[in-house]
PDB file of C-alpha atoms in Angstrom:
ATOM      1  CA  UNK A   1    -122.922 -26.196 -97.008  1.00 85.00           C
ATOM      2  CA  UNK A   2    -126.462 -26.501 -98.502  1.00 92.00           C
ATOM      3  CA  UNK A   3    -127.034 -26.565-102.373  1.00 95.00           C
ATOM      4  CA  UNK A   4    -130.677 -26.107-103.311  1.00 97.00           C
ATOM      5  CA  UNK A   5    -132.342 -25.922-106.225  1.00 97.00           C
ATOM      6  CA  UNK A   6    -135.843 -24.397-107.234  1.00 97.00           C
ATOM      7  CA  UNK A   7    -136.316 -25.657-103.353  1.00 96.00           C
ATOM      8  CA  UNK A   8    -135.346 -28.894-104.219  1.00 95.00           C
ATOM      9  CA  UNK A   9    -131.573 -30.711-103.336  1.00 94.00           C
ATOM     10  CA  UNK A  10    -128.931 -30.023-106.034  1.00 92.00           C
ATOM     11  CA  UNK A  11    -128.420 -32.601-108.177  1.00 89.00           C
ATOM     12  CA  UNK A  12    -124.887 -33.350-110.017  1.00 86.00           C
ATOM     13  CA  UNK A  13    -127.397 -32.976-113.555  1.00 81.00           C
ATOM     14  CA  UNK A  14    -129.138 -29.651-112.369  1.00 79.00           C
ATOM     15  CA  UNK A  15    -125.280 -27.971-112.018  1.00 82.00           C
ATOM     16  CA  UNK A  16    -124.099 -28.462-115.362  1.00 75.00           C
ATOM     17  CA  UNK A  17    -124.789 -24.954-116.277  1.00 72.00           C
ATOM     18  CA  UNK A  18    -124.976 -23.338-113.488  1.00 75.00           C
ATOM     19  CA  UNK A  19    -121.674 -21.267-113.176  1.00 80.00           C
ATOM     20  CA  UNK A  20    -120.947 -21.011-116.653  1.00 87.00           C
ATOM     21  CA  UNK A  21    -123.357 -17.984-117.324  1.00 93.00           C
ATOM     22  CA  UNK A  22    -125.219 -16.731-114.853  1.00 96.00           C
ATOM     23  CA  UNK A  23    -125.478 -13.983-112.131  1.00 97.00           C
ATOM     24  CA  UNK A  24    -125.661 -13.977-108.676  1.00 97.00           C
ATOM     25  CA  UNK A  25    -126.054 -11.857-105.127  1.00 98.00           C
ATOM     26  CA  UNK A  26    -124.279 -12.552-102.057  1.00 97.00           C
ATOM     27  CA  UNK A  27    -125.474 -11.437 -98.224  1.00 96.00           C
ATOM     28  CA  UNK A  28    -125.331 -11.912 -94.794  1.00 96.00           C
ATOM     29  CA  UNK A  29    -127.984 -13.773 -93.197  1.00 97.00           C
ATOM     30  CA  UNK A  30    -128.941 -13.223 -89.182  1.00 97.00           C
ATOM     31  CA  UNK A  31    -132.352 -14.886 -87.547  1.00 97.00           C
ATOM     32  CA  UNK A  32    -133.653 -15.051 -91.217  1.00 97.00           C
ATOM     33  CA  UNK A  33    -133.114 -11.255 -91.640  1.00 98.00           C
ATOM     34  CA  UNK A  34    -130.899  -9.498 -94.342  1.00 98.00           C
ATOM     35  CA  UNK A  35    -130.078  -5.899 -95.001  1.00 97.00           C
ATOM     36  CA  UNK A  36    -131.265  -4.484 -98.110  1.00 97.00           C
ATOM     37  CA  UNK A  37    -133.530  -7.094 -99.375  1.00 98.00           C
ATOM     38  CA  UNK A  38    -135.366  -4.873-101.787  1.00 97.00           C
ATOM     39  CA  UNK A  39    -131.738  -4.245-103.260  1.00 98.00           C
ATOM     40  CA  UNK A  40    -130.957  -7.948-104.068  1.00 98.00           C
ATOM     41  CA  UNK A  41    -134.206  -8.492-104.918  1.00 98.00           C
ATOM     42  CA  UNK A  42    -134.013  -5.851-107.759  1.00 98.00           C
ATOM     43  CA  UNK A  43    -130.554  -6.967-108.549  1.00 98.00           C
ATOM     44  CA  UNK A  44    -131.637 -10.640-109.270  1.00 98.00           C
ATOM     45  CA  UNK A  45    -134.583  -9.292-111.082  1.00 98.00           C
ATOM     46  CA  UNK A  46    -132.928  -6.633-113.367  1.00 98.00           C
ATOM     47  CA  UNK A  47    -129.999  -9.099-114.401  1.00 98.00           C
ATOM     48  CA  UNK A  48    -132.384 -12.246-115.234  1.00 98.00           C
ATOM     49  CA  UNK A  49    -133.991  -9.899-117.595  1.00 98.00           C
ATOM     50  CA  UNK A  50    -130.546  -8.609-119.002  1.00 96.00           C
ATOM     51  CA  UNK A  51    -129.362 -11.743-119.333  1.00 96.00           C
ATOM     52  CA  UNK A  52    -132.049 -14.077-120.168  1.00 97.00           C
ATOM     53  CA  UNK A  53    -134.810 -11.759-121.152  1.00 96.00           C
ATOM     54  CA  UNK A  54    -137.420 -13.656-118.900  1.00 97.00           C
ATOM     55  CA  UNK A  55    -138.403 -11.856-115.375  1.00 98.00           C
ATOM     56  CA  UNK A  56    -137.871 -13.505-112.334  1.00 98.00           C
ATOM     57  CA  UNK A  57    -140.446 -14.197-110.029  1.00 98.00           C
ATOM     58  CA  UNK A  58    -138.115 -12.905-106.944  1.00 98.00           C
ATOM     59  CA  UNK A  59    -141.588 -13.913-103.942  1.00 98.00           C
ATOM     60  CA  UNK A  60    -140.377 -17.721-105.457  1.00 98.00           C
ATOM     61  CA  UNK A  61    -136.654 -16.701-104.583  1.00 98.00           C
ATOM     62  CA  UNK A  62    -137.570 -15.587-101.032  1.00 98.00           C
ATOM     63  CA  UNK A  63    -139.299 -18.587-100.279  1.00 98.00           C
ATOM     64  CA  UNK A  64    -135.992 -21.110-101.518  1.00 98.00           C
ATOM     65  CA  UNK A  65    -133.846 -18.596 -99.872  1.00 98.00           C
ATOM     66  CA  UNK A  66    -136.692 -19.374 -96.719  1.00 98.00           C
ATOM     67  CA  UNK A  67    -136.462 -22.625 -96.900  1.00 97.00           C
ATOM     68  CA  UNK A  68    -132.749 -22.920 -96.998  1.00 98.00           C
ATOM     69  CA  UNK A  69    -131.751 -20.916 -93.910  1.00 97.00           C
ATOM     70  CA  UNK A  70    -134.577 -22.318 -91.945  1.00 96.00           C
ATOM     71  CA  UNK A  71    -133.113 -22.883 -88.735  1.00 94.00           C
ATOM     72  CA  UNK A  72    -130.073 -21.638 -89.119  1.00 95.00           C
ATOM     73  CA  UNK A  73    -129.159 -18.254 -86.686  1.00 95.00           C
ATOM     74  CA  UNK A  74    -125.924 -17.107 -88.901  1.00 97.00           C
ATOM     75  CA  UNK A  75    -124.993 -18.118 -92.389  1.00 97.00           C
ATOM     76  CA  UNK A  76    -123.839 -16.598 -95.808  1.00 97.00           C
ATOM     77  CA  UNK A  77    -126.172 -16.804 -98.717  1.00 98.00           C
ATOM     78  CA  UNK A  78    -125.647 -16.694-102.228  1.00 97.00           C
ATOM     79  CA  UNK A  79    -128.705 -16.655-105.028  1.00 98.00           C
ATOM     80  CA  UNK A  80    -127.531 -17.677-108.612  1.00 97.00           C
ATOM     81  CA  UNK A  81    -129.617 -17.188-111.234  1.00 98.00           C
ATOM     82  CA  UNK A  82    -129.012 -19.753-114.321  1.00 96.00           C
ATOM     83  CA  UNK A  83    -130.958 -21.594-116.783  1.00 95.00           C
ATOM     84  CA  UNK A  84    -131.268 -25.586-117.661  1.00 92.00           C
ATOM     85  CA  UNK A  85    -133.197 -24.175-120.509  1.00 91.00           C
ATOM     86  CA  UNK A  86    -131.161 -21.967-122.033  1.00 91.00           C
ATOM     87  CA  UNK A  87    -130.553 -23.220-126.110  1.00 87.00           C
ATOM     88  CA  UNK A  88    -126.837 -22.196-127.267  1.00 86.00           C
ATOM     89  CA  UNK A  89    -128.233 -22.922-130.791  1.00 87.00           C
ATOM     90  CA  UNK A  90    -130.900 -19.978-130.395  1.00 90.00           C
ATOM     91  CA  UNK A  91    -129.289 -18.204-127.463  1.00 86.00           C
ATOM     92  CA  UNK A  92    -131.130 -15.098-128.022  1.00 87.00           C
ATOM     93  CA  UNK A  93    -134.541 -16.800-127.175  1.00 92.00           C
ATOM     94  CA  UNK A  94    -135.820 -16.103-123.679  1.00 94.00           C
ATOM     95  CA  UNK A  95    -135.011 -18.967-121.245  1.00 95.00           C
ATOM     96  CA  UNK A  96    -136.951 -19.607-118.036  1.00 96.00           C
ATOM     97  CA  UNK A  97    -134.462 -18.919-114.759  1.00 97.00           C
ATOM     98  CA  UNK A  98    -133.241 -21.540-112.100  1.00 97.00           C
ATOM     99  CA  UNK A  99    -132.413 -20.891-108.744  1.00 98.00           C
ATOM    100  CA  UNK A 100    -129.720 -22.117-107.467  1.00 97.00           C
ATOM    101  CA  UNK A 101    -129.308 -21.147-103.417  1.00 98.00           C
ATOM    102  CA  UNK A 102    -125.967 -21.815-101.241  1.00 97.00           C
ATOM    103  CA  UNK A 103    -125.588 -21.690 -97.806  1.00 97.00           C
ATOM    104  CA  UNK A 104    -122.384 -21.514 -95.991  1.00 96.00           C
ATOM    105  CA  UNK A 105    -120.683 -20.054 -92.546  1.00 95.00           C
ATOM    106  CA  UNK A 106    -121.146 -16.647 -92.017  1.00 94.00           C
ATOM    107  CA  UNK A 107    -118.313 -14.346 -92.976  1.00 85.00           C
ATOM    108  CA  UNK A 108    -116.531 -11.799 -90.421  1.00 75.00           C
ATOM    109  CA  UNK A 109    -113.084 -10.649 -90.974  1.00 69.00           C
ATOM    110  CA  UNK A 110    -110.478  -8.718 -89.233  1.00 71.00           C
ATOM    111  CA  UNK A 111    -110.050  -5.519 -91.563  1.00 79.00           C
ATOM    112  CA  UNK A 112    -106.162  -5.705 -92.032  1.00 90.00           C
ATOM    113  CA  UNK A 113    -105.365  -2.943 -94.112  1.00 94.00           C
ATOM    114  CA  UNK A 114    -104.621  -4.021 -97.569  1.00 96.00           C
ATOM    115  CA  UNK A 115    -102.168  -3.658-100.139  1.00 98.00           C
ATOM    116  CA  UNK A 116    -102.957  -3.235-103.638  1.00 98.00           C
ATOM    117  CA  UNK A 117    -102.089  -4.014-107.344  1.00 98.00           C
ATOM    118  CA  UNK A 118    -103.264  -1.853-109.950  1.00 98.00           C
ATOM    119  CA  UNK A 119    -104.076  -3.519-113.399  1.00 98.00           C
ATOM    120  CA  UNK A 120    -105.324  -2.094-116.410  1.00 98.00           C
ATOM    121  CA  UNK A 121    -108.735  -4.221-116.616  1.00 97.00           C
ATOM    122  CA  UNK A 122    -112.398  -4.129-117.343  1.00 96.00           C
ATOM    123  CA  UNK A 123    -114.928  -6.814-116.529  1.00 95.00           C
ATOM    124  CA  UNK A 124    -117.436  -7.960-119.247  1.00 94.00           C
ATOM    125  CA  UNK A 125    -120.581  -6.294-118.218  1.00 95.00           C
ATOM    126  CA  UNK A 126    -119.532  -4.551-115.042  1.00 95.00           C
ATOM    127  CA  UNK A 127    -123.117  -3.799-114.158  1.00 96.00           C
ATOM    128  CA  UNK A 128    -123.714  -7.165-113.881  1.00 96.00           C
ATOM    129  CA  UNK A 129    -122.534  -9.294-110.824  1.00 97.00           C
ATOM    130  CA  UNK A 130    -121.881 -12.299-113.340  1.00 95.00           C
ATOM    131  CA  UNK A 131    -120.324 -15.717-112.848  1.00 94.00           C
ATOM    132  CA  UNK A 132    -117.266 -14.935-115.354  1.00 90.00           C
ATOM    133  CA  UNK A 133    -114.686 -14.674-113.253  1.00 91.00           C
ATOM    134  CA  UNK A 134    -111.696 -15.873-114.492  1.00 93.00           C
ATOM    135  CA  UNK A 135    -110.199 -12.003-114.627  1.00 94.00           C
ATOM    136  CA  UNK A 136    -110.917 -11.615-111.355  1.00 94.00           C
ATOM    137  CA  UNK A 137    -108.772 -14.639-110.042  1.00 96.00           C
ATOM    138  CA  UNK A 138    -106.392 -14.151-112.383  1.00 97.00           C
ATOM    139  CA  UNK A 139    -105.860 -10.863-111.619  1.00 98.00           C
ATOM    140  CA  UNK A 140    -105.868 -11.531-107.718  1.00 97.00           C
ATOM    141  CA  UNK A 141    -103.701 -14.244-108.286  1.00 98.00           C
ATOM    142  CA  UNK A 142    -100.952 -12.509-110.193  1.00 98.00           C
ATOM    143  CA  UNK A 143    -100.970  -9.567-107.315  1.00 98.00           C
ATOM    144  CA  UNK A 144    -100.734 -12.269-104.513  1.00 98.00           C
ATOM    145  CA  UNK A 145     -97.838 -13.617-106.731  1.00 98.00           C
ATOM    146  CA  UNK A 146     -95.994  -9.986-106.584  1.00 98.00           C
ATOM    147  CA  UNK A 147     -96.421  -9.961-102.587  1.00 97.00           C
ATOM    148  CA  UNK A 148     -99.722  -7.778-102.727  1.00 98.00           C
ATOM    149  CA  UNK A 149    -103.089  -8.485-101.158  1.00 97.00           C
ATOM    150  CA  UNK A 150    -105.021  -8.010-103.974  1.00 97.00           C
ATOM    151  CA  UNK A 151    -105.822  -6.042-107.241  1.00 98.00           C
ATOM    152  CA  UNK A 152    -107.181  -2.581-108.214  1.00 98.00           C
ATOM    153  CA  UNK A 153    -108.467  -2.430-111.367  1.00 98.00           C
ATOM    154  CA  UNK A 154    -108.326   0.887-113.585  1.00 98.00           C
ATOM    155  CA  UNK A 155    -110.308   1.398-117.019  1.00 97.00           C
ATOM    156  CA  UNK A 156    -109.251   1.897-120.831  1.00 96.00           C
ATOM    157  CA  UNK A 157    -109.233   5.488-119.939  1.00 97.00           C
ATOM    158  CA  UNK A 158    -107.121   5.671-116.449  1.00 98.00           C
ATOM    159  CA  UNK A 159    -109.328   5.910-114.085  1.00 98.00           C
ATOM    160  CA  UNK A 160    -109.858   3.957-111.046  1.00 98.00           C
ATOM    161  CA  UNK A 161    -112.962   1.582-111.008  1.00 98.00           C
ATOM    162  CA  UNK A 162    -113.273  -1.388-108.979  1.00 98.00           C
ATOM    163  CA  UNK A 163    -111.179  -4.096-107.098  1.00 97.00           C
ATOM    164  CA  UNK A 164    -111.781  -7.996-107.713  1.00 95.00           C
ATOM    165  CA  UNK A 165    -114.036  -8.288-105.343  1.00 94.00           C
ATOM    166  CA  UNK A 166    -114.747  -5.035-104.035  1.00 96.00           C
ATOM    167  CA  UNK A 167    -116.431  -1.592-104.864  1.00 98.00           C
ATOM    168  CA  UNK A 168    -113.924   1.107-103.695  1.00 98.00           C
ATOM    169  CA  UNK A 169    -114.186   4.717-102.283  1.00 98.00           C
ATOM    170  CA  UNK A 170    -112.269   7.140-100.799  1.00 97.00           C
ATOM    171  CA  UNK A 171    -112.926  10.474 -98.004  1.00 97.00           C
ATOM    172  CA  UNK A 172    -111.912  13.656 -98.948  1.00 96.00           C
ATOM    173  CA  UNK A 173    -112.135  15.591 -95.890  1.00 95.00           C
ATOM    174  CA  UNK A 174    -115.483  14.792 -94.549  1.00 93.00           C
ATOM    175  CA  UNK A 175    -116.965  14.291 -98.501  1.00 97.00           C
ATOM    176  CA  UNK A 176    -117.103  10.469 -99.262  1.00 98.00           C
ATOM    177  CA  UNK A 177    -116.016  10.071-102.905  1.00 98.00           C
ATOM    178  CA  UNK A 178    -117.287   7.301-105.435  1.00 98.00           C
ATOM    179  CA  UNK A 179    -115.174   6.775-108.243  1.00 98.00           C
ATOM    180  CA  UNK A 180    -116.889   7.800-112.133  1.00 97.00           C
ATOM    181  CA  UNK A 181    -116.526   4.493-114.393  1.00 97.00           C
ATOM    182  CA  UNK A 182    -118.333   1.573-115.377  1.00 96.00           C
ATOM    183  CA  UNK A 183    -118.612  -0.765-112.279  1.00 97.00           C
ATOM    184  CA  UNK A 184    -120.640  -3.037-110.086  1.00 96.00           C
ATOM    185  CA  UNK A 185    -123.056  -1.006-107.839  1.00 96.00           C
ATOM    186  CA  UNK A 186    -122.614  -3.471-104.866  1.00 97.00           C
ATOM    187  CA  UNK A 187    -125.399  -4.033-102.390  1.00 97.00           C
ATOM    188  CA  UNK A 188    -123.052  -2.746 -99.655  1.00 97.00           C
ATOM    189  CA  UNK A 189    -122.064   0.179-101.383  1.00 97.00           C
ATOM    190  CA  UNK A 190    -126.007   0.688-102.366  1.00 98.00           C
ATOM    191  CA  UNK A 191    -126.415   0.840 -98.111  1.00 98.00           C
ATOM    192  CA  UNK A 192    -123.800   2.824 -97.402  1.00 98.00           C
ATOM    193  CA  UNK A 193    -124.701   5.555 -99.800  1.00 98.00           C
ATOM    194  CA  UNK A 194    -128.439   5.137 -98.513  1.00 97.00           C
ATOM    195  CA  UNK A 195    -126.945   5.251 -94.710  1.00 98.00           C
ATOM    196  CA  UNK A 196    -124.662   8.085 -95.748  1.00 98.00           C
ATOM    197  CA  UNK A 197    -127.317  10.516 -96.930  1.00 97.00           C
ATOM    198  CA  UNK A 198    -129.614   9.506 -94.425  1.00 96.00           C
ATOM    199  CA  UNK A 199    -126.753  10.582 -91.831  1.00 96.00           C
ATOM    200  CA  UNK A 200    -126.106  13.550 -93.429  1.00 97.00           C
ATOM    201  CA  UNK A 201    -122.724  12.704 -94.956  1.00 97.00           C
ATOM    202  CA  UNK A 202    -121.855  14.820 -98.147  1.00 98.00           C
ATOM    203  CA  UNK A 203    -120.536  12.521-101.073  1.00 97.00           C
ATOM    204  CA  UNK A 204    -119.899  12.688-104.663  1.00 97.00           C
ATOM    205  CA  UNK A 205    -118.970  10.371-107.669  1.00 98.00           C
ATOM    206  CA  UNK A 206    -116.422  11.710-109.716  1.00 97.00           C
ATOM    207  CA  UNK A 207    -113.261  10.851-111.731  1.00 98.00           C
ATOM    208  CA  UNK A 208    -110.241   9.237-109.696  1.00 98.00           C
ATOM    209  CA  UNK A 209    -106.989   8.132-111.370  1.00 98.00           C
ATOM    210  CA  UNK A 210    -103.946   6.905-109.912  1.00 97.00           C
ATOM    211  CA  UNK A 211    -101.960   9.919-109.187  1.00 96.00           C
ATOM    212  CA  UNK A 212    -104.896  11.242-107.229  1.00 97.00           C
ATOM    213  CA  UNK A 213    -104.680   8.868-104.776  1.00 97.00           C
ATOM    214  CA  UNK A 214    -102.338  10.478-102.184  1.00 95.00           C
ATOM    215  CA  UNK A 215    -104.671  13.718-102.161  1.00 95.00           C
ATOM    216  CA  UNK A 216    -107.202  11.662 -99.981  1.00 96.00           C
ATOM    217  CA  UNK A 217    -107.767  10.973 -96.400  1.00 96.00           C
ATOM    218  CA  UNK A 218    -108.349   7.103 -96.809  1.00 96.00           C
ATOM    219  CA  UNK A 219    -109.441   4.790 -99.449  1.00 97.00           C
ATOM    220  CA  UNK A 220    -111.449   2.291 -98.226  1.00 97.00           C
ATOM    221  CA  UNK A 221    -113.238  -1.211 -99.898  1.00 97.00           C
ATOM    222  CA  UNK A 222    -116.625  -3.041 -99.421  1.00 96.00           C
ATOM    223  CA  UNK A 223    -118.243  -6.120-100.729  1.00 95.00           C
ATOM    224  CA  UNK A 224    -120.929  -8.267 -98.870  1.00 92.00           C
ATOM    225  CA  UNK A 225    -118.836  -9.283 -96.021  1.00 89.00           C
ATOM    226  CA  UNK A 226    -116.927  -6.536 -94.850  1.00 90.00           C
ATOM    227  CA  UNK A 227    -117.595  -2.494 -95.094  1.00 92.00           C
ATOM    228  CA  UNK A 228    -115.009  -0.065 -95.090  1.00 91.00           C
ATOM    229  CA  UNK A 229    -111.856  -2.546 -95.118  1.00 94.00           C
ATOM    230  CA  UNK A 230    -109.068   0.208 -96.068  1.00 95.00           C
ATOM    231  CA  UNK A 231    -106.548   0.407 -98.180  1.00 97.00           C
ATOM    232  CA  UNK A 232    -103.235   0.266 -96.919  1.00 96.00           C
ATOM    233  CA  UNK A 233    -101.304   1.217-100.325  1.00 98.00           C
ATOM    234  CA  UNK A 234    -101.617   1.224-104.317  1.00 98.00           C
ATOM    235  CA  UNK A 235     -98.428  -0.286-106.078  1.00 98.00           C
ATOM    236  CA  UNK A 236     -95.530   1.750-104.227  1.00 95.00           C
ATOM    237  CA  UNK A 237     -97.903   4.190-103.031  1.00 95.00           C
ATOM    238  CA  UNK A 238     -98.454   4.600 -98.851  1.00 96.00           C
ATOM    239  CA  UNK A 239    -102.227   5.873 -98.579  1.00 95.00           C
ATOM    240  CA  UNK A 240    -102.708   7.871 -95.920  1.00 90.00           C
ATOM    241  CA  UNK A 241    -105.797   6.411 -93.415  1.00 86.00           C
ATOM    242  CA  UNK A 242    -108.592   8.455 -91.631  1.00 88.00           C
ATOM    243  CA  UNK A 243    -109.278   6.474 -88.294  1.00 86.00           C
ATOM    244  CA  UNK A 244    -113.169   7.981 -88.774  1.00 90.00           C
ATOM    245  CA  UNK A 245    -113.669   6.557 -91.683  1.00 94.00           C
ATOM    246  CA  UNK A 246    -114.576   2.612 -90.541  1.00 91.00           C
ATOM    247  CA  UNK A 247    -117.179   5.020 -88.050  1.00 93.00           C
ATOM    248  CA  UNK A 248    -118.311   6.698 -90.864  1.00 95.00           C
ATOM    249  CA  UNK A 249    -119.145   3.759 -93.280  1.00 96.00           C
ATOM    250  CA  UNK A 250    -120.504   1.745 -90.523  1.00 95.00           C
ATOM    251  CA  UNK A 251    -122.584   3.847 -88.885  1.00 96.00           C
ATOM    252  CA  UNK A 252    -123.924   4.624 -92.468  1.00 97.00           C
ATOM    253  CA  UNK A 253    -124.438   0.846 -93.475  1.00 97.00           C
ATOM    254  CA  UNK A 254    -125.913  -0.249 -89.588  1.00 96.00           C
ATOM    255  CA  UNK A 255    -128.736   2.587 -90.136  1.00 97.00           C
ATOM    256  CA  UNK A 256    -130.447   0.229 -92.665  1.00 97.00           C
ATOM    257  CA  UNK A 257    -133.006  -2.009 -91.508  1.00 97.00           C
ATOM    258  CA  UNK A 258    -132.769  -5.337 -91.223  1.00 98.00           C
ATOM    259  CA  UNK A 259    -135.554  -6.986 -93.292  1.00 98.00           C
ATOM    260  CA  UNK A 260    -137.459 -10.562 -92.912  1.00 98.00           C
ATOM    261  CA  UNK A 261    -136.561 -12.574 -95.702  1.00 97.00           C
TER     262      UNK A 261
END
């Protein structure tokens, strides 16, 4: 594992604040290539402004993120955005972004279908793919602890959202359906939406709850290492599975181009 920062070896002093409050992206790197650069681009961009009103000067992140996987044919890449600078006495004043850049094996997974807890939970800032994650765990943690794989969360007013780590989606018929509440637009899901209209694949976002769960063909997960990872069931809850569906979202997320970092 490599830990850079501003282009320059991590430091134990230049971490201090680093995963306290911040934000982040996560992707797949192959022969210095990633899929939907402009997307993580805007991502870091957008959230450095959100969070520390200061933009980001994201050619300065491509060139660490260069530098790091220089080299290397296969490796997993995250970007956190944090600030040395940032003063908790005035912490409304615009603070000038670090970059912090990991580098790591590359991720590929067997897709076992997955079982799944749902918990009444809403992240702080769902829009934002944050470093406060200490809902997530504990919410993954507590569904491992009941003998499930991992947890679904569902908002104030009932309706399905997100996982912990994971947008979520489902296929009615041949329709691909995005839940309707506040989440995390992932970069994956970002592709496969891009792939799936490019391919001519009707979807929607709409309202899911619970109890509508059973009315669709599959329900399915992605995150930056896997697409399409279904769902096996939801609490006591057997979800029916599409074997098209992995097809469907891969063929959808593959059509985007791979782009020179």
């Amino acid at each position: 594992m490599k830990l850079e920062v501003n282009g320059a070896p991590a430091r134990s002093a230049d971490l201090a604040g680093a995963f306290g409050y911040g934000h982040f992206t996560a992707m797949q790197v192959r022969d210095g290539k990633v899929r939907g650069l402009d997307i993580h681009l805007r991502r870091l961009a957008t959230s450095t402004r959100r969070m520390f009103a200061h933009d980001l000067d994201t050619e300065a992140v491509r060139g660490y993120v260069r530098q790091a996987i220089r080299g290397e044919d296969a490796l997993s890449v995250r970007v956190l955005i944090f600030s040395r600078a940032l003063d908790w006495a005035d912490p409304g004043a615009p603070a000038v972004p670090d970059v912090l850049v990991r580098t790591g094996p590359p991720q590929e997974h067997e897709m076992t279908p997955l079982r799944l807890r749902s918990v009444r939970y809403e992240r702080v800032l769902p829009e934002v793919k944050h470093v406060g994650t200490f809902g997530l765990l504990h919410h993954t943690r507590e569904a491992k602890l009941a003998g499930y794989d991992d947890a679904l969360f569902v908002d104030h007013q009932g309706r399905v959202s997100e996982a912990s780590i994971w947008n979520v989606g489902f296929l009615d018929g041949d329709t691909v359906v995005w839940p309707q509440a506040p989440v995390l637009d992932g970069i994956s899901r970002q592709l496969v939406r891009r792939g799936l209209e490019r391919n001519g694949i009707p979807q929607e976002i709409r309202d899911v709850r619970p109890g509508d769960l059973p009315g669709f063909d599959a329900m399915f997960l992605t995150n930056s290492e896997s697409v399409g990872w279904p769902a096996k069931s939801v609490d006591d809850v057997v979800l029916p599975f599409a074997p098209e569906t992995g097809r469907i979202l891969t063929e959808a997320y593959e059509s985007n181009p791979w782009d020179e970092i």
